[in-house]
């Protein structure tokens, strides 16, 4: 059926990997190959590919119950890619792992992304930033954002930092075309500065640079603000 055909193209790793702790890694993966109805003549090649991709070659004869959480996640990933899916769905794949295991699983996911489209679900926004190149944010069942990560993280705000306090800067910035708001700030090392918000999604930096050059301001830094995914999420949540 059409549904069955779609299922053969999808790999899935839920938050709690569907493992049988009493089985060895090799026995478990062979069982999954049978359940996936992978032809016998193709099974060894598929098993070898999944084992190599997930770094399980040294754990094949170990019972799953004796594996660390990180290696159990690897076994879960191996079963999910055994049938070479076009779409791989991962639900909180790094939950409960220690920092070293998180980095290992993150690198593994990035390698798997070379051959499959990966849908990665997580509440840990730093993990999303580290792994994903496109982000979808859903709140209360509604789609709030769908964009490439670099598009979400790039703000239309410009950050201007000066070497020293300079008269007339605020008023001159307000007079620039396309500016909607000016917010004074201090850099981390104490220098005076301004956040300049645009009326629309345009880059104000070229206009500010020209103004600063003509006015002979002591510019220390001029850049577009970069937002974290957490700040984007919080902004969307506040607007709810």
PDB file of C-alpha atoms in Angstrom:
ATOM      1  CA  UNK A   1       0.000   0.000   0.000  1.00  0.00           C
ATOM      2  CA  UNK A   2       0.938   3.668  -0.275  1.00  0.00           C
ATOM      3  CA  UNK A   3       1.277   3.944   3.520  1.00  0.00           C
ATOM      4  CA  UNK A   4       3.590   0.952   3.647  1.00  0.00           C
ATOM      5  CA  UNK A   5       5.766   2.427   0.921  1.00  0.00           C
ATOM      6  CA  UNK A   6       6.070   5.699   2.852  1.00  0.00           C
ATOM      7  CA  UNK A   7       7.000   3.826   6.038  1.00  0.00           C
ATOM      8  CA  UNK A   8       9.896   2.118   4.263  1.00  0.00           C
ATOM      9  CA  UNK A   9      11.376   5.546   3.565  1.00  0.00           C
ATOM     10  CA  UNK A  10      11.234   6.771   7.165  1.00  0.00           C
ATOM     11  CA  UNK A  11      13.574   5.995  10.054  1.00  0.00           C
ATOM     12  CA  UNK A  12      12.525   6.894  13.594  1.00  0.00           C
ATOM     13  CA  UNK A  13      14.325   7.155  16.919  1.00  0.00           C
ATOM     14  CA  UNK A  14      11.956   8.078  19.781  1.00  0.00           C
ATOM     15  CA  UNK A  15      13.180   9.711  22.976  1.00  0.00           C
ATOM     16  CA  UNK A  16      13.456   6.279  24.591  1.00  0.00           C
ATOM     17  CA  UNK A  17      15.080   3.975  22.043  1.00  0.00           C
ATOM     18  CA  UNK A  18      13.055   0.763  21.380  1.00  0.00           C
ATOM     19  CA  UNK A  19      15.729  -1.666  22.563  1.00  0.00           C
ATOM     20  CA  UNK A  20      15.736  -5.199  23.984  1.00  0.00           C
ATOM     21  CA  UNK A  21      18.342  -5.085  26.781  1.00  0.00           C
ATOM     22  CA  UNK A  22      18.788  -8.868  26.963  1.00  0.00           C
ATOM     23  CA  UNK A  23      19.866  -9.097  23.300  1.00  0.00           C
ATOM     24  CA  UNK A  24      23.343  -8.444  21.979  1.00  0.00           C
ATOM     25  CA  UNK A  25      23.760  -5.516  19.605  1.00  0.00           C
ATOM     26  CA  UNK A  26      24.249  -7.841  16.632  1.00  0.00           C
ATOM     27  CA  UNK A  27      21.231 -10.029  17.447  1.00  0.00           C
ATOM     28  CA  UNK A  28      19.022  -6.981  17.938  1.00  0.00           C
ATOM     29  CA  UNK A  29      20.016  -5.385  14.632  1.00  0.00           C
ATOM     30  CA  UNK A  30      19.484  -8.671  12.759  1.00  0.00           C
ATOM     31  CA  UNK A  31      16.012  -8.885  14.296  1.00  0.00           C
ATOM     32  CA  UNK A  32      15.251  -5.336  13.124  1.00  0.00           C
ATOM     33  CA  UNK A  33      16.505  -6.229   9.635  1.00  0.00           C
ATOM     34  CA  UNK A  34      14.043  -9.140   9.559  1.00  0.00           C
ATOM     35  CA  UNK A  35      11.193  -6.962  10.845  1.00  0.00           C
ATOM     36  CA  UNK A  36      12.036  -4.388   8.168  1.00  0.00           C
ATOM     37  CA  UNK A  37      11.830  -7.204   5.619  1.00  0.00           C
ATOM     38  CA  UNK A  38      15.281  -6.425   4.277  1.00  0.00           C
ATOM     39  CA  UNK A  39      16.120  -9.251   1.836  1.00  0.00           C
ATOM     40  CA  UNK A  40      18.527 -11.815   3.288  1.00  0.00           C
ATOM     41  CA  UNK A  41      21.029 -11.273   0.491  1.00  0.00           C
ATOM     42  CA  UNK A  42      21.161  -7.545   1.328  1.00  0.00           C
ATOM     43  CA  UNK A  43      21.119  -7.797   5.116  1.00  0.00           C
ATOM     44  CA  UNK A  44      24.851  -8.171   5.748  1.00  0.00           C
ATOM     45  CA  UNK A  45      25.702  -5.134   3.640  1.00  0.00           C
ATOM     46  CA  UNK A  46      22.997  -3.034   5.345  1.00  0.00           C
ATOM     47  CA  UNK A  47      24.112  -4.201   8.789  1.00  0.00           C
ATOM     48  CA  UNK A  48      27.743  -3.399   8.030  1.00  0.00           C
ATOM     49  CA  UNK A  49      26.852   0.084   6.788  1.00  0.00           C
ATOM     50  CA  UNK A  50      24.725   0.896   9.858  1.00  0.00           C
ATOM     51  CA  UNK A  51      27.323  -0.520  12.265  1.00  0.00           C
ATOM     52  CA  UNK A  52      30.135   1.436  10.611  1.00  0.00           C
ATOM     53  CA  UNK A  53      28.103   4.666  10.512  1.00  0.00           C
ATOM     54  CA  UNK A  54      27.277   4.479  14.222  1.00  0.00           C
ATOM     55  CA  UNK A  55      30.649   3.196  15.465  1.00  0.00           C
ATOM     56  CA  UNK A  56      29.317  -0.032  16.978  1.00  0.00           C
ATOM     57  CA  UNK A  57      31.846  -2.510  15.540  1.00  0.00           C
ATOM     58  CA  UNK A  58      33.472  -3.118  18.952  1.00  0.00           C
ATOM     59  CA  UNK A  59      30.136  -3.629  20.735  1.00  0.00           C
ATOM     60  CA  UNK A  60      28.399  -6.236  18.562  1.00  0.00           C
ATOM     61  CA  UNK A  61      28.647  -9.130  21.024  1.00  0.00           C
ATOM     62  CA  UNK A  62      27.764  -7.056  24.086  1.00  0.00           C
ATOM     63  CA  UNK A  63      24.287  -7.266  25.612  1.00  0.00           C
ATOM     64  CA  UNK A  64      22.517  -3.942  25.172  1.00  0.00           C
ATOM     65  CA  UNK A  65      21.904  -3.821  28.941  1.00  0.00           C
ATOM     66  CA  UNK A  66      25.661  -3.433  29.481  1.00  0.00           C
ATOM     67  CA  UNK A  67      26.028  -0.428  27.174  1.00  0.00           C
ATOM     68  CA  UNK A  68      26.283   3.183  28.306  1.00  0.00           C
ATOM     69  CA  UNK A  69      23.407   5.551  27.493  1.00  0.00           C
ATOM     70  CA  UNK A  70      25.479   7.008  24.663  1.00  0.00           C
ATOM     71  CA  UNK A  71      26.041   3.633  23.027  1.00  0.00           C
ATOM     72  CA  UNK A  72      22.391   2.661  23.497  1.00  0.00           C
ATOM     73  CA  UNK A  73      21.530   5.811  21.535  1.00  0.00           C
ATOM     74  CA  UNK A  74      23.942   4.646  18.831  1.00  0.00           C
ATOM     75  CA  UNK A  75      22.125   1.307  18.668  1.00  0.00           C
ATOM     76  CA  UNK A  76      18.838   3.194  18.384  1.00  0.00           C
ATOM     77  CA  UNK A  77      20.256   5.232  15.510  1.00  0.00           C
ATOM     78  CA  UNK A  78      21.582   2.085  13.836  1.00  0.00           C
ATOM     79  CA  UNK A  79      18.122   0.482  13.822  1.00  0.00           C
ATOM     80  CA  UNK A  80      16.652   3.703  12.446  1.00  0.00           C
ATOM     81  CA  UNK A  81      19.020   3.827   9.441  1.00  0.00           C
ATOM     82  CA  UNK A  82      19.249   0.097   8.745  1.00  0.00           C
ATOM     83  CA  UNK A  83      16.816   0.286   5.818  1.00  0.00           C
ATOM     84  CA  UNK A  84      18.490   3.420   4.367  1.00  0.00           C
ATOM     85  CA  UNK A  85      15.577   5.838   4.921  1.00  0.00           C
ATOM     86  CA  UNK A  86      15.239   9.079   3.010  1.00  0.00           C
ATOM     87  CA  UNK A  87      13.811  10.799   6.120  1.00  0.00           C
ATOM     88  CA  UNK A  88      15.211  10.237   9.608  1.00  0.00           C
ATOM     89  CA  UNK A  89      13.109  11.493  12.561  1.00  0.00           C
ATOM     90  CA  UNK A  90      14.955  11.961  15.859  1.00  0.00           C
ATOM     91  CA  UNK A  91      13.053  12.873  19.038  1.00  0.00           C
ATOM     92  CA  UNK A  92      15.296  14.379  21.752  1.00  0.00           C
ATOM     93  CA  UNK A  93      18.282  12.185  20.730  1.00  0.00           C
ATOM     94  CA  UNK A  94      20.712  13.747  23.233  1.00  0.00           C
ATOM     95  CA  UNK A  95      18.446  13.775  26.286  1.00  0.00           C
ATOM     96  CA  UNK A  96      20.111  12.294  29.371  1.00  0.00           C
ATOM     97  CA  UNK A  97      23.592  12.105  27.841  1.00  0.00           C
ATOM     98  CA  UNK A  98      26.748  13.499  29.414  1.00  0.00           C
ATOM     99  CA  UNK A  99      28.625  16.321  27.595  1.00  0.00           C
ATOM    100  CA  UNK A 100      31.064  13.947  25.852  1.00  0.00           C
ATOM    101  CA  UNK A 101      28.245  11.683  24.647  1.00  0.00           C
ATOM    102  CA  UNK A 102      26.273  14.694  23.414  1.00  0.00           C
ATOM    103  CA  UNK A 103      29.182  15.810  21.232  1.00  0.00           C
ATOM    104  CA  UNK A 104      29.612  12.260  19.868  1.00  0.00           C
ATOM    105  CA  UNK A 105      25.912  11.912  18.991  1.00  0.00           C
ATOM    106  CA  UNK A 106      25.912  15.424  17.500  1.00  0.00           C
ATOM    107  CA  UNK A 107      28.792  14.524  15.171  1.00  0.00           C
ATOM    108  CA  UNK A 108      27.084  11.249  14.293  1.00  0.00           C
ATOM    109  CA  UNK A 109      23.876  13.068  13.344  1.00  0.00           C
ATOM    110  CA  UNK A 110      25.842  15.472  11.154  1.00  0.00           C
ATOM    111  CA  UNK A 111      27.435  12.513   9.331  1.00  0.00           C
ATOM    112  CA  UNK A 112      24.057  10.837   8.824  1.00  0.00           C
ATOM    113  CA  UNK A 113      22.700  14.079   7.351  1.00  0.00           C
ATOM    114  CA  UNK A 114      24.921  13.548   4.298  1.00  0.00           C
ATOM    115  CA  UNK A 115      22.632  10.746   3.115  1.00  0.00           C
ATOM    116  CA  UNK A 116      19.261  11.495   4.726  1.00  0.00           C
ATOM    117  CA  UNK A 117      17.003  14.413   5.514  1.00  0.00           C
ATOM    118  CA  UNK A 118      16.879  14.628   9.313  1.00  0.00           C
ATOM    119  CA  UNK A 119      13.956  15.999  11.319  1.00  0.00           C
ATOM    120  CA  UNK A 120      15.394  16.748  14.766  1.00  0.00           C
ATOM    121  CA  UNK A 121      12.964  17.489  17.614  1.00  0.00           C
ATOM    122  CA  UNK A 122      14.366  19.059  20.784  1.00  0.00           C
ATOM    123  CA  UNK A 123      13.624  21.505  23.600  1.00  0.00           C
ATOM    124  CA  UNK A 124      17.369  22.117  24.061  1.00  0.00           C
ATOM    125  CA  UNK A 125      17.846  25.119  21.801  1.00  0.00           C
ATOM    126  CA  UNK A 126      21.647  25.079  21.979  1.00  0.00           C
ATOM    127  CA  UNK A 127      21.535  21.559  20.513  1.00  0.00           C
ATOM    128  CA  UNK A 128      19.318  22.746  17.681  1.00  0.00           C
ATOM    129  CA  UNK A 129      21.805  25.545  16.940  1.00  0.00           C
ATOM    130  CA  UNK A 130      24.702  23.069  16.951  1.00  0.00           C
ATOM    131  CA  UNK A 131      23.101  20.509  14.630  1.00  0.00           C
ATOM    132  CA  UNK A 132      20.436  22.059  12.407  1.00  0.00           C
ATOM    133  CA  UNK A 133      20.590  24.363   9.403  1.00  0.00           C
ATOM    134  CA  UNK A 134      16.833  25.007   9.291  1.00  0.00           C
ATOM    135  CA  UNK A 135      14.501  25.617  12.227  1.00  0.00           C
ATOM    136  CA  UNK A 136      10.750  25.237  12.681  1.00  0.00           C
ATOM    137  CA  UNK A 137       9.232  26.671  15.883  1.00  0.00           C
ATOM    138  CA  UNK A 138       5.778  25.453  16.906  1.00  0.00           C
ATOM    139  CA  UNK A 139       3.883  26.917  19.877  1.00  0.00           C
ATOM    140  CA  UNK A 140       0.503  25.691  21.066  1.00  0.00           C
ATOM    141  CA  UNK A 141       0.075  23.779  17.829  1.00  0.00           C
ATOM    142  CA  UNK A 142       0.731  26.842  15.647  1.00  0.00           C
ATOM    143  CA  UNK A 143       3.660  27.368  13.292  1.00  0.00           C
ATOM    144  CA  UNK A 144       5.533  30.475  14.481  1.00  0.00           C
ATOM    145  CA  UNK A 145       8.751  30.308  12.468  1.00  0.00           C
ATOM    146  CA  UNK A 146      10.169  28.331   9.556  1.00  0.00           C
ATOM    147  CA  UNK A 147      13.526  29.560   8.264  1.00  0.00           C
ATOM    148  CA  UNK A 148      17.197  28.795   7.895  1.00  0.00           C
ATOM    149  CA  UNK A 149      19.078  29.158  11.166  1.00  0.00           C
ATOM    150  CA  UNK A 150      21.265  31.995   9.903  1.00  0.00           C
ATOM    151  CA  UNK A 151      18.162  33.901   8.774  1.00  0.00           C
ATOM    152  CA  UNK A 152      16.590  33.594  12.231  1.00  0.00           C
ATOM    153  CA  UNK A 153      19.775  34.547  14.055  1.00  0.00           C
ATOM    154  CA  UNK A 154      20.498  37.640  11.953  1.00  0.00           C
ATOM    155  CA  UNK A 155      18.737  40.677  13.387  1.00  0.00           C
ATOM    156  CA  UNK A 156      17.922  43.891  11.534  1.00  0.00           C
ATOM    157  CA  UNK A 157      19.286  45.778  14.568  1.00  0.00           C
ATOM    158  CA  UNK A 158      22.664  47.478  14.173  1.00  0.00           C
ATOM    159  CA  UNK A 159      25.116  47.725  17.071  1.00  0.00           C
ATOM    160  CA  UNK A 160      27.335  50.831  17.165  1.00  0.00           C
ATOM    161  CA  UNK A 161      30.088  51.016  19.810  1.00  0.00           C
ATOM    162  CA  UNK A 162      32.164  54.199  20.259  1.00  0.00           C
ATOM    163  CA  UNK A 163      35.548  54.713  21.878  1.00  0.00           C
ATOM    164  CA  UNK A 164      34.145  57.504  24.054  1.00  0.00           C
ATOM    165  CA  UNK A 165      31.007  59.533  24.748  1.00  0.00           C
ATOM    166  CA  UNK A 166      30.235  61.746  21.743  1.00  0.00           C
ATOM    167  CA  UNK A 167      27.674  64.553  21.577  1.00  0.00           C
ATOM    168  CA  UNK A 168      24.824  64.467  19.074  1.00  0.00           C
ATOM    169  CA  UNK A 169      25.036  60.786  18.127  1.00  0.00           C
ATOM    170  CA  UNK A 170      21.543  59.850  19.304  1.00  0.00           C
ATOM    171  CA  UNK A 171      19.875  62.698  17.422  1.00  0.00           C
ATOM    172  CA  UNK A 172      21.871  62.020  14.241  1.00  0.00           C
ATOM    173  CA  UNK A 173      20.952  58.333  14.286  1.00  0.00           C
ATOM    174  CA  UNK A 174      17.264  59.169  14.828  1.00  0.00           C
ATOM    175  CA  UNK A 175      17.365  61.308  11.690  1.00  0.00           C
ATOM    176  CA  UNK A 176      18.567  58.432   9.505  1.00  0.00           C
ATOM    177  CA  UNK A 177      16.040  57.053   7.022  1.00  0.00           C
ATOM    178  CA  UNK A 178      14.582  53.688   8.063  1.00  0.00           C
ATOM    179  CA  UNK A 179      15.335  53.971  11.796  1.00  0.00           C
ATOM    180  CA  UNK A 180      12.492  53.172  14.200  1.00  0.00           C
ATOM    181  CA  UNK A 181      14.235  53.186  17.601  1.00  0.00           C
ATOM    182  CA  UNK A 182      17.533  53.987  19.325  1.00  0.00           C
ATOM    183  CA  UNK A 183      18.580  52.268  22.555  1.00  0.00           C
ATOM    184  CA  UNK A 184      21.729  53.388  24.437  1.00  0.00           C
ATOM    185  CA  UNK A 185      23.898  50.553  25.745  1.00  0.00           C
ATOM    186  CA  UNK A 186      27.329  49.701  27.121  1.00  0.00           C
ATOM    187  CA  UNK A 187      29.697  47.151  25.625  1.00  0.00           C
ATOM    188  CA  UNK A 188      31.066  44.381  27.834  1.00  0.00           C
ATOM    189  CA  UNK A 189      34.240  46.417  28.334  1.00  0.00           C
ATOM    190  CA  UNK A 190      32.335  49.583  29.249  1.00  0.00           C
ATOM    191  CA  UNK A 191      32.366  51.595  26.021  1.00  0.00           C
ATOM    192  CA  UNK A 192      29.267  53.654  25.101  1.00  0.00           C
ATOM    193  CA  UNK A 193      27.095  52.474  22.256  1.00  0.00           C
ATOM    194  CA  UNK A 194      23.665  52.225  20.652  1.00  0.00           C
ATOM    195  CA  UNK A 195      21.300  49.577  19.368  1.00  0.00           C
ATOM    196  CA  UNK A 196      19.660  50.946  16.220  1.00  0.00           C
ATOM    197  CA  UNK A 197      16.420  49.206  15.221  1.00  0.00           C
ATOM    198  CA  UNK A 198      15.217  49.377  11.628  1.00  0.00           C
ATOM    199  CA  UNK A 199      11.622  49.934  10.529  1.00  0.00           C
ATOM    200  CA  UNK A 200      11.883  46.857   8.298  1.00  0.00           C
ATOM    201  CA  UNK A 201      14.336  44.014   7.699  1.00  0.00           C
ATOM    202  CA  UNK A 202      17.104  46.132   6.167  1.00  0.00           C
ATOM    203  CA  UNK A 203      20.790  46.470   6.997  1.00  0.00           C
ATOM    204  CA  UNK A 204      21.369  49.920   8.502  1.00  0.00           C
ATOM    205  CA  UNK A 205      25.131  49.437   8.895  1.00  0.00           C
ATOM    206  CA  UNK A 206      26.134  51.078   5.559  1.00  0.00           C
ATOM    207  CA  UNK A 207      24.084  54.206   6.355  1.00  0.00           C
ATOM    208  CA  UNK A 208      25.442  54.372   9.898  1.00  0.00           C
ATOM    209  CA  UNK A 209      29.000  53.928   8.614  1.00  0.00           C
ATOM    210  CA  UNK A 210      28.609  56.815   6.165  1.00  0.00           C
ATOM    211  CA  UNK A 211      27.120  59.008   8.897  1.00  0.00           C
ATOM    212  CA  UNK A 212      29.893  58.126  11.364  1.00  0.00           C
ATOM    213  CA  UNK A 213      32.603  58.824   8.783  1.00  0.00           C
ATOM    214  CA  UNK A 214      31.131  62.209   7.843  1.00  0.00           C
ATOM    215  CA  UNK A 215      30.662  63.129  11.503  1.00  0.00           C
ATOM    216  CA  UNK A 216      34.117  61.876  12.516  1.00  0.00           C
ATOM    217  CA  UNK A 217      32.755  59.695  15.329  1.00  0.00           C
ATOM    218  CA  UNK A 218      35.334  57.565  17.218  1.00  0.00           C
ATOM    219  CA  UNK A 219      33.866  54.223  16.083  1.00  0.00           C
ATOM    220  CA  UNK A 220      35.108  51.139  17.913  1.00  0.00           C
ATOM    221  CA  UNK A 221      32.670  48.611  16.439  1.00  0.00           C
ATOM    222  CA  UNK A 222      29.770  48.525  13.961  1.00  0.00           C
ATOM    223  CA  UNK A 223      27.882  45.319  13.181  1.00  0.00           C
ATOM    224  CA  UNK A 224      24.495  43.730  12.751  1.00  0.00           C
ATOM    225  CA  UNK A 225      23.249  42.139  15.936  1.00  0.00           C
ATOM    226  CA  UNK A 226      23.251  38.336  16.065  1.00  0.00           C
ATOM    227  CA  UNK A 227      20.468  36.722  18.077  1.00  0.00           C
ATOM    228  CA  UNK A 228      20.591  33.318  19.727  1.00  0.00           C
ATOM    229  CA  UNK A 229      17.810  30.861  18.989  1.00  0.00           C
ATOM    230  CA  UNK A 230      16.793  31.193  22.633  1.00  0.00           C
ATOM    231  CA  UNK A 231      16.254  34.946  22.239  1.00  0.00           C
ATOM    232  CA  UNK A 232      14.219  34.352  19.062  1.00  0.00           C
ATOM    233  CA  UNK A 233      12.106  31.750  20.873  1.00  0.00           C
ATOM    234  CA  UNK A 234      11.560  34.022  23.883  1.00  0.00           C
ATOM    235  CA  UNK A 235      10.563  36.902  21.616  1.00  0.00           C
ATOM    236  CA  UNK A 236       7.956  34.711  19.904  1.00  0.00           C
ATOM    237  CA  UNK A 237       6.721  33.391  23.261  1.00  0.00           C
ATOM    238  CA  UNK A 238       6.365  36.924  24.652  1.00  0.00           C
ATOM    239  CA  UNK A 239       4.282  37.908  21.638  1.00  0.00           C
ATOM    240  CA  UNK A 240       1.797  35.099  22.372  1.00  0.00           C
TER     241      UNK A 240
END
